[in-house]
Short mmCIF file of C-alpha atoms in Angstrom, two decimals:
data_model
loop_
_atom_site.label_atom_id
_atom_site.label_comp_id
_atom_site.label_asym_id
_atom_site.label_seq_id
_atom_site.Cartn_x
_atom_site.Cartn_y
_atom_site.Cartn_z
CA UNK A 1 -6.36 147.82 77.91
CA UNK A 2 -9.58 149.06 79.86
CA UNK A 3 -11.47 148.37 76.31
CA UNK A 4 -10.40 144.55 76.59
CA UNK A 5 -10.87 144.11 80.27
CA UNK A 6 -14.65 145.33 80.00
CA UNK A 7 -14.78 142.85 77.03
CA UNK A 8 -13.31 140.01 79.29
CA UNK A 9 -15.70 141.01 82.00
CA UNK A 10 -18.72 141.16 79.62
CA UNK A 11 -17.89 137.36 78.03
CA UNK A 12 -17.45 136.49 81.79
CA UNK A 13 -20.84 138.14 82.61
CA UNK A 14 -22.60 136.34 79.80
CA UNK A 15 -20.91 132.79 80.41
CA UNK A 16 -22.01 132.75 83.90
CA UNK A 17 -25.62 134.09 83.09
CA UNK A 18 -25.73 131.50 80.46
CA UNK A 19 -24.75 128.35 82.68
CA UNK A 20 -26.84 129.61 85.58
CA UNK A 21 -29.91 129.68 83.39
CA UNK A 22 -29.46 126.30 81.77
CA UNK A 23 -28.48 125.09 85.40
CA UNK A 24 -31.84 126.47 86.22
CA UNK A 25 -34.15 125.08 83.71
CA UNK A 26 -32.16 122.96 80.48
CA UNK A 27 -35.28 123.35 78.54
CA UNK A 28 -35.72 127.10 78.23
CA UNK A 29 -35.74 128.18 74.71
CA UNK A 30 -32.64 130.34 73.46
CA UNK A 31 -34.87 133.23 72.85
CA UNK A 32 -36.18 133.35 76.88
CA UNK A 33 -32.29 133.03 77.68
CA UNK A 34 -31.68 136.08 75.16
CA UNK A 35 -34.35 138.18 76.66
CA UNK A 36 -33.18 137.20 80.69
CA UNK A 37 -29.67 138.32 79.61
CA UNK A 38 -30.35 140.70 77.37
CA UNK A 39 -28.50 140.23 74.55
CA UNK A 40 -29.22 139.09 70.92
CA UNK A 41 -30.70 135.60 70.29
CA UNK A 42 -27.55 135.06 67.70
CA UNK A 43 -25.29 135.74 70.73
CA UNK A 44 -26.72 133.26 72.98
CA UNK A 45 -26.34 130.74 70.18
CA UNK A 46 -23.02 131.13 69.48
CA UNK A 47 -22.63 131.50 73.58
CA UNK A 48 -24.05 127.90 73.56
CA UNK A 49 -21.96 126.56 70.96
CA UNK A 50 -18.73 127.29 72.63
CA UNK A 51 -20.13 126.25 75.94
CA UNK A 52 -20.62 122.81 74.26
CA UNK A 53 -17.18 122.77 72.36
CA UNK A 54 -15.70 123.61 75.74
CA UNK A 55 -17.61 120.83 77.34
CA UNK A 56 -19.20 122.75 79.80
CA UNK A 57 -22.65 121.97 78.70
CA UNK A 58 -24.22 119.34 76.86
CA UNK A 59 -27.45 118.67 74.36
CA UNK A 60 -30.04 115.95 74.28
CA UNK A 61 -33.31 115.85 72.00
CA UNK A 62 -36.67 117.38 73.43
CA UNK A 63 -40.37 116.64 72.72
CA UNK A 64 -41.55 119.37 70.23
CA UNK A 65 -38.21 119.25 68.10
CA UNK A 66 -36.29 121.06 70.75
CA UNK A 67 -33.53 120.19 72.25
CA UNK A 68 -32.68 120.42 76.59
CA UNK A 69 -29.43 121.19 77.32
CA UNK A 70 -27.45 120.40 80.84
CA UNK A 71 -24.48 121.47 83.00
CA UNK A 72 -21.19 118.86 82.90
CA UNK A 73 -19.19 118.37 86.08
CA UNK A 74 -17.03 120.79 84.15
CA UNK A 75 -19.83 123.19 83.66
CA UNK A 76 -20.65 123.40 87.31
CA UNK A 77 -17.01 123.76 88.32
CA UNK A 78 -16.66 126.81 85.90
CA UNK A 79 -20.08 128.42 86.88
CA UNK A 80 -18.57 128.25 90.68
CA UNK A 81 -15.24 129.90 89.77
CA UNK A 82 -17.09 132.44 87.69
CA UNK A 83 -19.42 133.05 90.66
CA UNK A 84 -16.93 133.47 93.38
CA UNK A 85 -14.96 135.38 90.78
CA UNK A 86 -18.04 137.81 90.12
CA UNK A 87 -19.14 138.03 93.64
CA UNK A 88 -15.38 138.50 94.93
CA UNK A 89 -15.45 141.94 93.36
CA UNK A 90 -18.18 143.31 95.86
CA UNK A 91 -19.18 143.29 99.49
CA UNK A 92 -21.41 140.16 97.93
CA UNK A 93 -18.91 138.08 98.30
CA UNK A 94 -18.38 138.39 102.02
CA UNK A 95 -21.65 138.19 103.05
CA UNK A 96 -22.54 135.08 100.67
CA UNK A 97 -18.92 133.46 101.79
CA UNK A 98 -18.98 134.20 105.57
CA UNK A 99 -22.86 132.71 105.34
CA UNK A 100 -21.70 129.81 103.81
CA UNK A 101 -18.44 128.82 106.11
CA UNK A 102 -20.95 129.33 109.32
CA UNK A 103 -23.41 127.18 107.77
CA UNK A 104 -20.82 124.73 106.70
CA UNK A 105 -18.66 124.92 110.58
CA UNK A 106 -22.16 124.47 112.42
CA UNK A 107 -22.52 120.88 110.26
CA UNK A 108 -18.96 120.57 111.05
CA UNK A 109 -19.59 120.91 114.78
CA UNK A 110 -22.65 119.00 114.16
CA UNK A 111 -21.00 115.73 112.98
CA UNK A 112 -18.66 116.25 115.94
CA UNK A 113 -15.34 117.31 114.03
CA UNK A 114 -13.97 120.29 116.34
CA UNK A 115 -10.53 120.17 114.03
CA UNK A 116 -10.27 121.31 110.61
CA UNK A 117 -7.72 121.75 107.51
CA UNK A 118 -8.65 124.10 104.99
CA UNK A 119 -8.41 123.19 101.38
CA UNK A 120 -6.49 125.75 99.21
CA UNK A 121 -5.39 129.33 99.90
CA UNK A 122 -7.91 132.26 99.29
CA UNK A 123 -10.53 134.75 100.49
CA UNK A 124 -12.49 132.13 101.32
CA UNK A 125 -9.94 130.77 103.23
CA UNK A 126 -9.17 133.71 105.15
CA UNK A 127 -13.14 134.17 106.17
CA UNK A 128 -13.54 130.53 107.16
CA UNK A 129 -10.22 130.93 109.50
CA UNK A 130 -12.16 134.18 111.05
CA UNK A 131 -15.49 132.30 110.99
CA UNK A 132 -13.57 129.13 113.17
CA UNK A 133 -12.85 131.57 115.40
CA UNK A 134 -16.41 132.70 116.34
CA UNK A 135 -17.74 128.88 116.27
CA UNK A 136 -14.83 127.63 118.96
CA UNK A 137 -13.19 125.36 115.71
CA UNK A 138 -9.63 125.00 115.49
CA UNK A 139 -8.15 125.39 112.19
CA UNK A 140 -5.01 122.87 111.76
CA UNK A 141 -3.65 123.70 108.91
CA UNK A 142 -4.27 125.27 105.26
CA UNK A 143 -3.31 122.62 102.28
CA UNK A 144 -2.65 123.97 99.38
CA UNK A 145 0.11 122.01 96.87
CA UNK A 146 0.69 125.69 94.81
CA UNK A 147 1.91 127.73 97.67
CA UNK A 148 5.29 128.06 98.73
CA UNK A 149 4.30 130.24 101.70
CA UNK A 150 4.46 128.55 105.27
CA UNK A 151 1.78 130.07 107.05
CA UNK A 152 -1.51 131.89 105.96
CA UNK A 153 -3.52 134.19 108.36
CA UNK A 154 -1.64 132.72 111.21
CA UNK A 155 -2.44 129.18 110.26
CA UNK A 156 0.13 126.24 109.17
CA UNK A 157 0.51 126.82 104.97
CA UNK A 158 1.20 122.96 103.40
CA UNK A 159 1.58 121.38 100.42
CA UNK A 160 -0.16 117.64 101.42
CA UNK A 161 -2.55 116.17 103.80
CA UNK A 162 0.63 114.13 104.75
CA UNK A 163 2.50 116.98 106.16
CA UNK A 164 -0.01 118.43 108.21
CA UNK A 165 1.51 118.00 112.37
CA UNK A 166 -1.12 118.10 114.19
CA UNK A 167 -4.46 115.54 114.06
CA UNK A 168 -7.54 116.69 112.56
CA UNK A 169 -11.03 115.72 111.98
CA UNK A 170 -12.38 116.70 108.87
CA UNK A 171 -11.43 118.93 105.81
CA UNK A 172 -13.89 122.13 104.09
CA UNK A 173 -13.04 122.68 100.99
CA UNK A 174 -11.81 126.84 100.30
CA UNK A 175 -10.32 126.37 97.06
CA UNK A 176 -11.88 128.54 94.71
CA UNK A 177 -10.41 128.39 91.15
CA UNK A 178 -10.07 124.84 90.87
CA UNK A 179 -12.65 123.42 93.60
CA UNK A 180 -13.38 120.16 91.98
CA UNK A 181 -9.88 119.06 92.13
CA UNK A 182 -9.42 119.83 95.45
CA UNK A 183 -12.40 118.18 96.94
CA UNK A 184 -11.39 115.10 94.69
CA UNK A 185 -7.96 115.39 96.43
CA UNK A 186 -9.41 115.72 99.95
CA UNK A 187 -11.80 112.57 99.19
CA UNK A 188 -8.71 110.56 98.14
CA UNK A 189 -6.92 111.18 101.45
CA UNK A 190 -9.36 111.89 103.99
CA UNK A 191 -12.59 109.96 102.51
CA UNK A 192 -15.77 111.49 101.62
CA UNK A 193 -17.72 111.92 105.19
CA UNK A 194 -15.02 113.71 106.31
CA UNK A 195 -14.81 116.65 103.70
CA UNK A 196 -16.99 119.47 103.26
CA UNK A 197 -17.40 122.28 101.12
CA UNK A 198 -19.55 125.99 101.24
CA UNK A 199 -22.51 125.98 99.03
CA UNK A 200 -21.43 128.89 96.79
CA UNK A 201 -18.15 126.26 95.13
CA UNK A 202 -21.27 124.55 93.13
CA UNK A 203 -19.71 121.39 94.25
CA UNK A 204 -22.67 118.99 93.70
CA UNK A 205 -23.09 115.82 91.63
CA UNK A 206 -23.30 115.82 87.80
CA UNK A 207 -27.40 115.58 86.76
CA UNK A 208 -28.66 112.29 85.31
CA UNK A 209 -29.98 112.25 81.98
CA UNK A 210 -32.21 110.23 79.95
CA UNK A 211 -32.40 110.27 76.04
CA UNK A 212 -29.73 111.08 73.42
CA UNK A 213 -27.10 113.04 74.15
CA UNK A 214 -25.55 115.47 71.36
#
């Protein structure tokens, strides 16, 4: 069991080195990935094939005969679950995520919302709930459709925007396994100026692309 956890964690390892590189720069050659990651050029082709069949990453011709590859929306949304889901196993996490939610409340405050729902159950939740506390921002209510529970950290646990009580201003984003779909979510009932999301969910627009794409 140990044996196939340590694989799982290795593939996990490698995946998010991979995506982070070509997120980086899409025309490094798969030898420089190999030697940043340190494993065998064969590996990070195969690694590359699957991130392709998997749609996470895509292909498009190069000058020299080489080919540039780039990050899908999907791509970006697994690199940020695979990051949180890396970092969430250290101290890393809590310094990166309680960096993020102050940055994120401050623009909040900023923009003048004072009155916040959360956006999925989690860590992040939890440290955005403590970091509302310390920037004077009340936390309405947490919204998350796959909890049954019907309070989290002292805060109002729902399933829809439309059952929150109380009036709020703006939504952030906390959802950290399937981040895309809840900022979509938050967009469709709140609009887009009024949602906002920590840095460290990757949740960014897709890159634009010229030439053919493979």
């Amino acid at each position: 069991m140990d044996r196939l956890l340590d694989t799982e964690h290795e593939n996990e390892r490698i995946v998010l080195g991979l995506l982070s590189s070509v997120e980086n720069d899409g025309e490094r050659s798969q030898r420089h990935i190999a030697a940043e990651l340190g494993i065998a050029l064969g590996l990070v082709n195969a690694y590359l094939k699957r991130c392709v069949k998997k749609g996470l990453v895509k292909v498009r011709d190069a000058p020299a005969r080489r080919y540039a590859y780039y990050l899908t929306p999907h791509g970006f949304a697994e690199k940020s679950r695979l990051t949180v889901q890396y970092l969430s196993d250290s101290f890393s996490f809590f310094r990166l995520a309680k960096a993020d939610c102050a940055h994120v409340l401050d623009a909040a405050k900023a923009a003048g919302f004072s009155r916040l729902v959360l956006a999925g159950k989690s860590d992040l939740a939890e440290i955005a709930i403590l970091c509302a506390v310390e920037a004077a921002i009340k936390i309405v209510a947490v919204v998350d459709p796959r909890s049954d529970d019907a309070q989290f950290v002292g805060v109002d646990l729902v399933k829809s925007y439309t059952e929150v009580k109380d009036k709020f201003d703006a939504v952030i984003v906390t959802d950290v396994t399937r981040a895309k779909l809840s900022f979509d979510a938050a967009v469709e009932a709140c609009g887009p100026d009024r949602v906002l999301a920590p840095a460290l969910l990757g949740l960014r627009p897709p890159q634009k692309t010229t030439g053919g794409e493979a």
